PDB file of C-alpha atoms in Angstrom:
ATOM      1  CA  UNK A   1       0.000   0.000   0.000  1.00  0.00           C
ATOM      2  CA  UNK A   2       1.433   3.197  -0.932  1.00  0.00           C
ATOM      3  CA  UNK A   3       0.895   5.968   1.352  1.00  0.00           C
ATOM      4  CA  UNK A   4       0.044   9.468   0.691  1.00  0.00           C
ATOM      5  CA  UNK A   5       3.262  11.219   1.263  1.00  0.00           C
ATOM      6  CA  UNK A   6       3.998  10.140  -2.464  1.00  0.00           C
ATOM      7  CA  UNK A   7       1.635  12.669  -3.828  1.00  0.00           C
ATOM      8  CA  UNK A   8       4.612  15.587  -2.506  1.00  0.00           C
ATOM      9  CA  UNK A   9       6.891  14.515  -5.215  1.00  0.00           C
ATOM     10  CA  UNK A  10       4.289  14.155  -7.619  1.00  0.00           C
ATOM     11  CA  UNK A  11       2.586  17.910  -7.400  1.00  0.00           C
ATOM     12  CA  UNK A  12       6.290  19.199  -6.546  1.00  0.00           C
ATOM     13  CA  UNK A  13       7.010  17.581  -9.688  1.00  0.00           C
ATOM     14  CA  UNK A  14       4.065  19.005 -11.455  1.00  0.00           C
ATOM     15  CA  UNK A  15       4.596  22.483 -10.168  1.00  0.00           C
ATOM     16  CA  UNK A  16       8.206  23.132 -10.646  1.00  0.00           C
ATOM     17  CA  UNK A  17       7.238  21.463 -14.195  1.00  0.00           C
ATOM     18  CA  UNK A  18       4.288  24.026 -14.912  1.00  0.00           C
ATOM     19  CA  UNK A  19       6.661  26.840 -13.414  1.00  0.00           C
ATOM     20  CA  UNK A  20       9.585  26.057 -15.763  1.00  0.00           C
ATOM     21  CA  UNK A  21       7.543  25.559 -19.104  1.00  0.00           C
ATOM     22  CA  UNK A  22       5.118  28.967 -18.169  1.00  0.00           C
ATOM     23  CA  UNK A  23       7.961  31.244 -16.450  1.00  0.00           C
ATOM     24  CA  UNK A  24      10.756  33.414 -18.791  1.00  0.00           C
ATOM     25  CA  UNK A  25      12.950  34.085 -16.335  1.00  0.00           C
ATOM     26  CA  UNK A  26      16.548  32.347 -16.048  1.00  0.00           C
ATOM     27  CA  UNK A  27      16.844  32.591 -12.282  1.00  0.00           C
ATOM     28  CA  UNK A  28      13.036  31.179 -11.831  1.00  0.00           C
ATOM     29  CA  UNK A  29      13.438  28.239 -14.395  1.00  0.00           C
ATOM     30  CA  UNK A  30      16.303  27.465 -12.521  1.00  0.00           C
ATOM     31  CA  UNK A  31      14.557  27.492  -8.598  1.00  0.00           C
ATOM     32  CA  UNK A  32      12.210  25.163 -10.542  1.00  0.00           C
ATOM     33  CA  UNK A  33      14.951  22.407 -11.545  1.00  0.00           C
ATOM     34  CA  UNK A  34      15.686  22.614  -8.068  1.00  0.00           C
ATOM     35  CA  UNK A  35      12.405  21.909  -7.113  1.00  0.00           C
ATOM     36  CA  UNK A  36      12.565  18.954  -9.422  1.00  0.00           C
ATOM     37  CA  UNK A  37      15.816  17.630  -7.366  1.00  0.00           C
ATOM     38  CA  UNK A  38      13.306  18.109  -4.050  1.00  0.00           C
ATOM     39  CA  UNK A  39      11.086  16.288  -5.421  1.00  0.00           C
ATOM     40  CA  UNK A  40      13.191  13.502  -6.477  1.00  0.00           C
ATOM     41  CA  UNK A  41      14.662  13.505  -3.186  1.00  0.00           C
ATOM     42  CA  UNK A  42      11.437  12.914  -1.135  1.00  0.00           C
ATOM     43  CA  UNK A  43      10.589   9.864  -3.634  1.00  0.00           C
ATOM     44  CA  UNK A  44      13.713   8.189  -2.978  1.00  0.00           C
ATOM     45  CA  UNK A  45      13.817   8.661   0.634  1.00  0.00           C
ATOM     46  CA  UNK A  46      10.117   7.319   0.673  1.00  0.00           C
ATOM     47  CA  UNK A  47      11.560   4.177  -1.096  1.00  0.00           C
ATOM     48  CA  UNK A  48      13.846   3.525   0.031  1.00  0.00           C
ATOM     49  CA  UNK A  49      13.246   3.852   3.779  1.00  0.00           C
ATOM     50  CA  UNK A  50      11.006   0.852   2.928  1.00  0.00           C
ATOM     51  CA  UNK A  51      13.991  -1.301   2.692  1.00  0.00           C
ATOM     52  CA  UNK A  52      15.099  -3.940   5.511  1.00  0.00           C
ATOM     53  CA  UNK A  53      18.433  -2.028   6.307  1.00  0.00           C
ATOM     54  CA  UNK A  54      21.233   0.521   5.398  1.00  0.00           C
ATOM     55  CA  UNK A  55      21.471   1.010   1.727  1.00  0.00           C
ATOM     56  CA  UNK A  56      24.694   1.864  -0.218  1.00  0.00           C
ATOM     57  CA  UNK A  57      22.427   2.344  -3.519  1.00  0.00           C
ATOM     58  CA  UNK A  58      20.093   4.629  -1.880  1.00  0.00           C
ATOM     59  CA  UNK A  59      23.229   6.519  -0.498  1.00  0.00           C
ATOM     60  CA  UNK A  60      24.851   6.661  -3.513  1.00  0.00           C
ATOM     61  CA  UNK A  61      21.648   8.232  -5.102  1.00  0.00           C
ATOM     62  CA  UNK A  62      21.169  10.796  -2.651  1.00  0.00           C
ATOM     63  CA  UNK A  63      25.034  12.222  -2.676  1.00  0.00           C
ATOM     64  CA  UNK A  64      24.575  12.480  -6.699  1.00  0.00           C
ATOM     65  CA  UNK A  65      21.221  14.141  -6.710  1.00  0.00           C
ATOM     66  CA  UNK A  66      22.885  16.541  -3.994  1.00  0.00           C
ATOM     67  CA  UNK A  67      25.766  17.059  -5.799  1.00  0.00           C
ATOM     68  CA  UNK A  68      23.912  18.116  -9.323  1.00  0.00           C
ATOM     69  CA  UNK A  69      21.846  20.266  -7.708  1.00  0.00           C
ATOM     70  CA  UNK A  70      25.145  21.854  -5.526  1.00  0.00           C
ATOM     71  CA  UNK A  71      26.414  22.032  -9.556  1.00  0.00           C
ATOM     72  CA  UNK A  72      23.478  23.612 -10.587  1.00  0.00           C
ATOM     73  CA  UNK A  73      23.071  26.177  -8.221  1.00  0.00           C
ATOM     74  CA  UNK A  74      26.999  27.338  -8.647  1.00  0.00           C
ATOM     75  CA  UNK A  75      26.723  27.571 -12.820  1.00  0.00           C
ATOM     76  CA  UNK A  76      23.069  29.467 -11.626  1.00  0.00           C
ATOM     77  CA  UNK A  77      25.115  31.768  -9.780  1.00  0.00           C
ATOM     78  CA  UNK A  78      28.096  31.846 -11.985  1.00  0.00           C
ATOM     79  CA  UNK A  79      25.254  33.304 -15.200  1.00  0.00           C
ATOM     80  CA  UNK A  80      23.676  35.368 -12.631  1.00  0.00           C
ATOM     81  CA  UNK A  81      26.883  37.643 -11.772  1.00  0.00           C
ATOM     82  CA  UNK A  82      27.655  37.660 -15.520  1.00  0.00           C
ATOM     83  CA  UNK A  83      24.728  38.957 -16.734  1.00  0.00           C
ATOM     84  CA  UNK A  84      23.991  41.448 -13.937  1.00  0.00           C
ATOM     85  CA  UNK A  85      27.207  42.935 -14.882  1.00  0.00           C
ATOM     86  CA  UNK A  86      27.169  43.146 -18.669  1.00  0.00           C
ATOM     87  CA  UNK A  87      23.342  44.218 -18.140  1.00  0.00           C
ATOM     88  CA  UNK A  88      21.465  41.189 -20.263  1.00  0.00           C
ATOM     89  CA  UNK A  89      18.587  40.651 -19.769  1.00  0.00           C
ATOM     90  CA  UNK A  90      17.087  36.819 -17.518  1.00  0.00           C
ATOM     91  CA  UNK A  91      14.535  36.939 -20.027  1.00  0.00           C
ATOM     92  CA  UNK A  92      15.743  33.219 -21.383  1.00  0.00           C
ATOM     93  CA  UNK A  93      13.948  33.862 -25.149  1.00  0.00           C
ATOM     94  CA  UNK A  94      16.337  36.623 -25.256  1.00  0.00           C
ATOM     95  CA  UNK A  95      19.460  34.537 -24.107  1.00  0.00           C
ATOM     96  CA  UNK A  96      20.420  34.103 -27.483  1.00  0.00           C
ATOM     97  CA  UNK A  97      22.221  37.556 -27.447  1.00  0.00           C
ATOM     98  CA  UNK A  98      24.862  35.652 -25.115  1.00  0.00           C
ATOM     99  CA  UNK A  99      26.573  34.491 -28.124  1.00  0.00           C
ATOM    100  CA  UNK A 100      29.617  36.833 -29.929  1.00  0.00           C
TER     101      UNK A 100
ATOM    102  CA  UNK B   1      -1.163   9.255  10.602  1.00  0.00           C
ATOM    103  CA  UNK B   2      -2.737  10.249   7.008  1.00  0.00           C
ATOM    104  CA  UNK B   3      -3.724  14.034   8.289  1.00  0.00           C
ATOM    105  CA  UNK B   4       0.132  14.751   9.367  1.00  0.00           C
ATOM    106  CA  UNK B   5       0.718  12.859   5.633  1.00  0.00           C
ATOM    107  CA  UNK B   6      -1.881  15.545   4.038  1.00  0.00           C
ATOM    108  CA  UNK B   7      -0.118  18.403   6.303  1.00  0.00           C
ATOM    109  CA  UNK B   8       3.081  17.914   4.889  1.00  0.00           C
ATOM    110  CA  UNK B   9       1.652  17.536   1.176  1.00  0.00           C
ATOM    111  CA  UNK B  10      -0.072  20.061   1.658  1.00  0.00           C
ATOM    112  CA  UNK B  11       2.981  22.511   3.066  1.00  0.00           C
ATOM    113  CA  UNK B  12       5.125  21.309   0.329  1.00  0.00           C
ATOM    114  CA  UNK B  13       2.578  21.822  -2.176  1.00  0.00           C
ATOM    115  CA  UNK B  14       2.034  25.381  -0.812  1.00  0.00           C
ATOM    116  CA  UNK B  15       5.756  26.035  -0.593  1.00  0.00           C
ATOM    117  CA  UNK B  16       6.378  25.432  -4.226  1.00  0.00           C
ATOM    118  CA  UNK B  17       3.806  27.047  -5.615  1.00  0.00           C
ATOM    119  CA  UNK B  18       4.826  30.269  -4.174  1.00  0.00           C
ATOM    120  CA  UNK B  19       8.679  30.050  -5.342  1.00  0.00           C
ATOM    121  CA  UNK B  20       6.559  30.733  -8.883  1.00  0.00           C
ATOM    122  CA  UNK B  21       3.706  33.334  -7.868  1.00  0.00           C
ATOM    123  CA  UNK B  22       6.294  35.355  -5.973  1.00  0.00           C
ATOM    124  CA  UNK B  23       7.480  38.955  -7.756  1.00  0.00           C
ATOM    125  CA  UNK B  24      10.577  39.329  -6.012  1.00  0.00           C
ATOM    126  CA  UNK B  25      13.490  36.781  -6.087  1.00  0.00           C
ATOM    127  CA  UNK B  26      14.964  36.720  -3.012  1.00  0.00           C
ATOM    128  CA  UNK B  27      11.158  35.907  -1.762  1.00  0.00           C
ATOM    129  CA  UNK B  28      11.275  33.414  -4.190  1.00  0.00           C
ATOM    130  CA  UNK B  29      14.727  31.620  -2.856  1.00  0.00           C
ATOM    131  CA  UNK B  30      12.917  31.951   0.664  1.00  0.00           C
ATOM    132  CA  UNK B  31      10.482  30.023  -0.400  1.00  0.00           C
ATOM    133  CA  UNK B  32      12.487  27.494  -1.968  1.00  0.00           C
ATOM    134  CA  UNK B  33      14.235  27.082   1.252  1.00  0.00           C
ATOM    135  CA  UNK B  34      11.054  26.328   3.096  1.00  0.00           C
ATOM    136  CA  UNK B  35      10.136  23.585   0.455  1.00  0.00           C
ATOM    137  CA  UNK B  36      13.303  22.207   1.574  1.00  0.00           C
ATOM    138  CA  UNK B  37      13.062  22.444   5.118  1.00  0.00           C
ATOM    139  CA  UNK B  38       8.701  20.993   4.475  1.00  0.00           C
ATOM    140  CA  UNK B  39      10.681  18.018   2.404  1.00  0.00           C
ATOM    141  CA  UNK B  40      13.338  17.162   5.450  1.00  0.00           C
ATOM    142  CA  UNK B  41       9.835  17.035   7.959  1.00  0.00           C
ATOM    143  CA  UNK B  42       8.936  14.371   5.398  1.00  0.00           C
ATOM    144  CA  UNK B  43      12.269  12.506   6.066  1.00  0.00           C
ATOM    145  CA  UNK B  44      11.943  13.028   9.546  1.00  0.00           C
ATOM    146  CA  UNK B  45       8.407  11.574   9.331  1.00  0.00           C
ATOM    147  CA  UNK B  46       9.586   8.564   7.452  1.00  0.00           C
ATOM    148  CA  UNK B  47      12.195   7.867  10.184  1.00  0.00           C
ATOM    149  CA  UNK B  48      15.438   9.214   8.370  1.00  0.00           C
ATOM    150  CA  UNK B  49      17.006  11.726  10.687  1.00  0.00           C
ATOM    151  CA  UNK B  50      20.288  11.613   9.332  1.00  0.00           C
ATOM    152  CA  UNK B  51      18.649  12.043   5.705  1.00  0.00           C
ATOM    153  CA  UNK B  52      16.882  14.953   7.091  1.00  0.00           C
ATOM    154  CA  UNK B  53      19.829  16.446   8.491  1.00  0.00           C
ATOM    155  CA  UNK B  54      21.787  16.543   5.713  1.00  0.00           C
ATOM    156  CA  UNK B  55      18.942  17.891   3.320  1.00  0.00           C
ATOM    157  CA  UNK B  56      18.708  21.067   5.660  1.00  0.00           C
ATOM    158  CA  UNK B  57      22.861  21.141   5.513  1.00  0.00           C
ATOM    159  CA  UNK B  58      22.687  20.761   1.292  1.00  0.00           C
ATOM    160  CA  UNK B  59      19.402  22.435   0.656  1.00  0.00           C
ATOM    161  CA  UNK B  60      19.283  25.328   3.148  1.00  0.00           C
ATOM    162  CA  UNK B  61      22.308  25.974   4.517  1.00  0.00           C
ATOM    163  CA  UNK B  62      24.354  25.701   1.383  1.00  0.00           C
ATOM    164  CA  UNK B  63      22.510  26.166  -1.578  1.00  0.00           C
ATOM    165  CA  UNK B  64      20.177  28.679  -0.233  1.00  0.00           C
ATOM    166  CA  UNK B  65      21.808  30.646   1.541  1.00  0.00           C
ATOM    167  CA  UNK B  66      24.403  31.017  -1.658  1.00  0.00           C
ATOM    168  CA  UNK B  67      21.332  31.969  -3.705  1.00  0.00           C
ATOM    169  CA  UNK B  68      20.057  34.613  -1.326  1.00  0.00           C
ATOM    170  CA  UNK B  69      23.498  36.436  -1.058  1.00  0.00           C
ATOM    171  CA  UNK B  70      23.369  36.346  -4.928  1.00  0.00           C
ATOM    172  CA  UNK B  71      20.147  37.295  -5.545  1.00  0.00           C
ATOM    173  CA  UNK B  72      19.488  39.928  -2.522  1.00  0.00           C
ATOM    174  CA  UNK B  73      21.230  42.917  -4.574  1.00  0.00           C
ATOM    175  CA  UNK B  74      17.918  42.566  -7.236  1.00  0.00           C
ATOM    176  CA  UNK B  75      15.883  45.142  -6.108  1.00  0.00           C
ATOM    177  CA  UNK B  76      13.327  44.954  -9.180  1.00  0.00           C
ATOM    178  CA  UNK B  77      10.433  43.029  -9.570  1.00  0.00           C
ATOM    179  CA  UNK B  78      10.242  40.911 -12.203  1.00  0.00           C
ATOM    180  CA  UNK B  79       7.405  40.381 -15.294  1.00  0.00           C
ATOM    181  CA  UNK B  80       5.123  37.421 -14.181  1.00  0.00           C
ATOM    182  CA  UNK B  81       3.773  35.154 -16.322  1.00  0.00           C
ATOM    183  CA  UNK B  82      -0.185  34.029 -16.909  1.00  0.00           C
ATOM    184  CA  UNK B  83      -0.986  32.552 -13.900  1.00  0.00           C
ATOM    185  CA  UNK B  84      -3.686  30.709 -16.213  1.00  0.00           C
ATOM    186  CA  UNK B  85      -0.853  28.787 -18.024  1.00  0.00           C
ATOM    187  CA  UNK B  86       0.826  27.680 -14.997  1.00  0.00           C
ATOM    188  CA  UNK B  87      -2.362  26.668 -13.259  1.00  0.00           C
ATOM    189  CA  UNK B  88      -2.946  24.553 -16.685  1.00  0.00           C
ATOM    190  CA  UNK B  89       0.303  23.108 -16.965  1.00  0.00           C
ATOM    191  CA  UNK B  90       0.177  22.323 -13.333  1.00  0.00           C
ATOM    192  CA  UNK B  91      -3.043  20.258 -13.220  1.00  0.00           C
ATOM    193  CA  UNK B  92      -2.374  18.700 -16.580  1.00  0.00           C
ATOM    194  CA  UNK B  93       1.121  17.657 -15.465  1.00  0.00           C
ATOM    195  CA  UNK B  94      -0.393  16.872 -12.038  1.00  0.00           C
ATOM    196  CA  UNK B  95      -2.590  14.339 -13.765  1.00  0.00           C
ATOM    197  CA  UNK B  96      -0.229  12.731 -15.723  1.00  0.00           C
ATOM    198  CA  UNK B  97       2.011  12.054 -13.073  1.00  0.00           C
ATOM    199  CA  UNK B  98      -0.699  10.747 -11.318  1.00  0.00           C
ATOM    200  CA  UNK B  99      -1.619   8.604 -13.682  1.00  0.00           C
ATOM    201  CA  UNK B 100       2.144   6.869 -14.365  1.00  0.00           C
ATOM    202  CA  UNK B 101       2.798   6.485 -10.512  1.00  0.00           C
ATOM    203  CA  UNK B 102      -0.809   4.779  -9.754  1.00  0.00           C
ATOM    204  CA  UNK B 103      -0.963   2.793 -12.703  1.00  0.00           C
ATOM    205  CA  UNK B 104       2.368   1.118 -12.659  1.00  0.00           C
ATOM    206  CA  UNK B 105       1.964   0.482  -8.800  1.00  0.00           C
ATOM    207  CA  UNK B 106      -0.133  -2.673  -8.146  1.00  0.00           C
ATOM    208  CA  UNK B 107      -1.577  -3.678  -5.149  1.00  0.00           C
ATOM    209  CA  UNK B 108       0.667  -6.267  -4.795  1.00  0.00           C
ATOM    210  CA  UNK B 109       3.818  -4.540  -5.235  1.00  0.00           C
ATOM    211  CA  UNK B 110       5.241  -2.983  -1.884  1.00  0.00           C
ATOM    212  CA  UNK B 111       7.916   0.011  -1.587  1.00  0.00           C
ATOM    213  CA  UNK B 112      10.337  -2.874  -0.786  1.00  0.00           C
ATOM    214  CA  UNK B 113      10.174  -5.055  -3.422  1.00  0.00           C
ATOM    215  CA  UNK B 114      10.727  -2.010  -5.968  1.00  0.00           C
ATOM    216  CA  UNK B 115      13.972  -1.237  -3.587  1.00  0.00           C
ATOM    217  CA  UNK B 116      15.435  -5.071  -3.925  1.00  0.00           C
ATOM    218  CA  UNK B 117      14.537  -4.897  -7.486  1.00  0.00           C
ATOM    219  CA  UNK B 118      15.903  -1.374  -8.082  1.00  0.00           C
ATOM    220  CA  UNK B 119      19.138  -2.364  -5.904  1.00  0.00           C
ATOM    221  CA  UNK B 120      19.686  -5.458  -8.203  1.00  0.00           C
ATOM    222  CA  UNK B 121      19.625  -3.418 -11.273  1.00  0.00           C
ATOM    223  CA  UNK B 122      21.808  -0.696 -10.351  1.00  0.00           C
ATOM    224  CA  UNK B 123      24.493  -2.455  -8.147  1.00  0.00           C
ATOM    225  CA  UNK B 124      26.941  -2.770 -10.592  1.00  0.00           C
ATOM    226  CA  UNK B 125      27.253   0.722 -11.275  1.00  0.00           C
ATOM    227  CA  UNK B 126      27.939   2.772  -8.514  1.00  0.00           C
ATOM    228  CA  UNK B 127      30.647   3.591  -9.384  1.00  0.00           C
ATOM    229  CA  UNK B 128      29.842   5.220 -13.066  1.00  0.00           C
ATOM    230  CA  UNK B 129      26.933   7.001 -10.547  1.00  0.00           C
ATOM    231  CA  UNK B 130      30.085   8.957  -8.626  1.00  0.00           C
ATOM    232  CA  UNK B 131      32.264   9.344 -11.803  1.00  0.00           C
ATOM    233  CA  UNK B 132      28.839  11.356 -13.507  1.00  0.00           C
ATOM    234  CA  UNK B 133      27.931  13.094 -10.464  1.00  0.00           C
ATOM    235  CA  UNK B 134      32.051  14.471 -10.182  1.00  0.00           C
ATOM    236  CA  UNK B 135      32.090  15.254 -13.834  1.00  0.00           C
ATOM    237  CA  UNK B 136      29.397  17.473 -13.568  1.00  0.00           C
ATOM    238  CA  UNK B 137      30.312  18.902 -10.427  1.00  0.00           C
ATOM    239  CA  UNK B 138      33.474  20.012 -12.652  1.00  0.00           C
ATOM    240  CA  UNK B 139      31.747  21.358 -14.947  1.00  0.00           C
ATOM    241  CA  UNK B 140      30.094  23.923 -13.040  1.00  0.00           C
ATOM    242  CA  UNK B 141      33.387  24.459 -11.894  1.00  0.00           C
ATOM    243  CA  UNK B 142      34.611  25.260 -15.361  1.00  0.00           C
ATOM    244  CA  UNK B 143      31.721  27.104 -16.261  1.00  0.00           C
ATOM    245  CA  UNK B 144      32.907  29.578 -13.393  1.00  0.00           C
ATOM    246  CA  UNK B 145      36.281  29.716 -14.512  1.00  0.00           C
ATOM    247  CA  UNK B 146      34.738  30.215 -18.379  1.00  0.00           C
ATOM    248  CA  UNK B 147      32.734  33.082 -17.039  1.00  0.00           C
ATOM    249  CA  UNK B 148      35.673  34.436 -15.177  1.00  0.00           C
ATOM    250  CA  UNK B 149      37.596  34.862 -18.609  1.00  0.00           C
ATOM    251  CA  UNK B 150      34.854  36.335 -20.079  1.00  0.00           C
ATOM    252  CA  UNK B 151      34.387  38.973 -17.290  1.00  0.00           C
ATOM    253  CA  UNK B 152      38.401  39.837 -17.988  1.00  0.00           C
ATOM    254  CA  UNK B 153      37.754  39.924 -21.689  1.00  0.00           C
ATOM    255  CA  UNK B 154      35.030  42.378 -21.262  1.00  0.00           C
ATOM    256  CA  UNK B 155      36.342  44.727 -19.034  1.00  0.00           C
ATOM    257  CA  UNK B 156      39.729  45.286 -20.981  1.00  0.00           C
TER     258      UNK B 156
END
């Protein structure tokens, strides 16, 4: 029997998915990926503290989701200093100006 | 049991939403903080302190608080989309997600059986798991140092 604490990741999941597709701006459609990882997070750790003991592959899965999101959130910041100082604009269907 | 199961949905839920429907972005990283700190209750809930712990270490005390340095200098607001497109794309999304995660589960199939089945499948490659996970690491990494040559470039 599944409980209900699985419908988190799933309207996480839908949210941060509605938020990236409907929102233009970079720093925003980012915050949504990292809702994604949230939500990805809770689903494993519902899984997998299911299981009879101490699990290397659910450890393993939680340092790499935490790690790509750690990623994520640095090359966030790393574009977000850039453009704020060369003034271009988080719109992302303008982000094609980047290149040249 | 189930109403402190609805409660946190529910807070989660309400936390995420409001990263979106928020004008300001430092608001908006608040917010994503608290769906952070609503998805380590859930940990706690399920019995995984040490999971929980290190969620609020990752989540909020890294990641966030990185964000809200960065983003705390933006004093404007910015242009918000149609809220009737994300309220669409949230249901619809919502529904097919539903769908998938009820559908493939049948009543027979318990959380631990897809854990022994999941661990058999990906025990050989652990391994490859850390290698990805570092390689991208370095690449945001290298997209700093990229960035940091541009800045130079642009200046002189």
């Amino acid at each position: 029997m599944i409980s209900y604490l699985i419908l988190a990741p799933i309207f996480l999941l839908s949210i941060a998915i509605a938020g990236i597709v409907s929102d233009k701006h970079f720093v925003v459609v980012l915050l949504g990926v990292e809702l994604v990882f949230i939500a990805s997070l809770i689903l494993l750790g519902y899984f997998f503290s299911s299981a009879a003991g101490p699990n290397p592959s659910g450890v393993a899965l939680f340092i790499s989701i935490w790690t790509v999101a750690s990623a994520e959130v640095i090359t966030l910041i790393a574009f977000y200093i850039y453009m704020k100082a060369n003034g271009i604009s988080f719109d992302i269907s303008k982000l094609s100006k980047l290149k040249g | 049991m189930i109403a402190i199961e609805l409660i946190l949905v529910l807070i989660t839920a309400c936390f995420g939403i409001a990263v979106f429907l928020e004008r300001k972005l430092i608001r908006a990283v608040i917010y994503l903080a608290f769906a952070a700190i609503s998805s380590a209750l859930i940990f706690l809930y399920l019995g995984q302190a040490f999971i929980a712990m290190l969620q609020i270490l990752v989540f909020v005390g890294g990641l966030s608080t990185y964000l809200i340095v960065a983003v705390a200098t933006e004093e404007k607001s910015r242009k918000m989309p149609s809220n009737l497109s994300f309220a669409v794309f949230a249901v619809v999304s919502a529904l097919i997600l539903f769908q998938l995660t009820y559908s493939s589960a049948s009543p027979s199939t318990s959380p631990a059986d897809f854990v022994s089945s999941a661990q058999q499948a990906f025990s050989s490659y652990y391994a490859l798991f850390y290698i990805c996970v570092l390689l991208l690491f370095a690449s945001a990494l290298g997209s700093v140092l990229v960035l940091k040559r541009f800045t130079k470039g642009s200046r002189q």
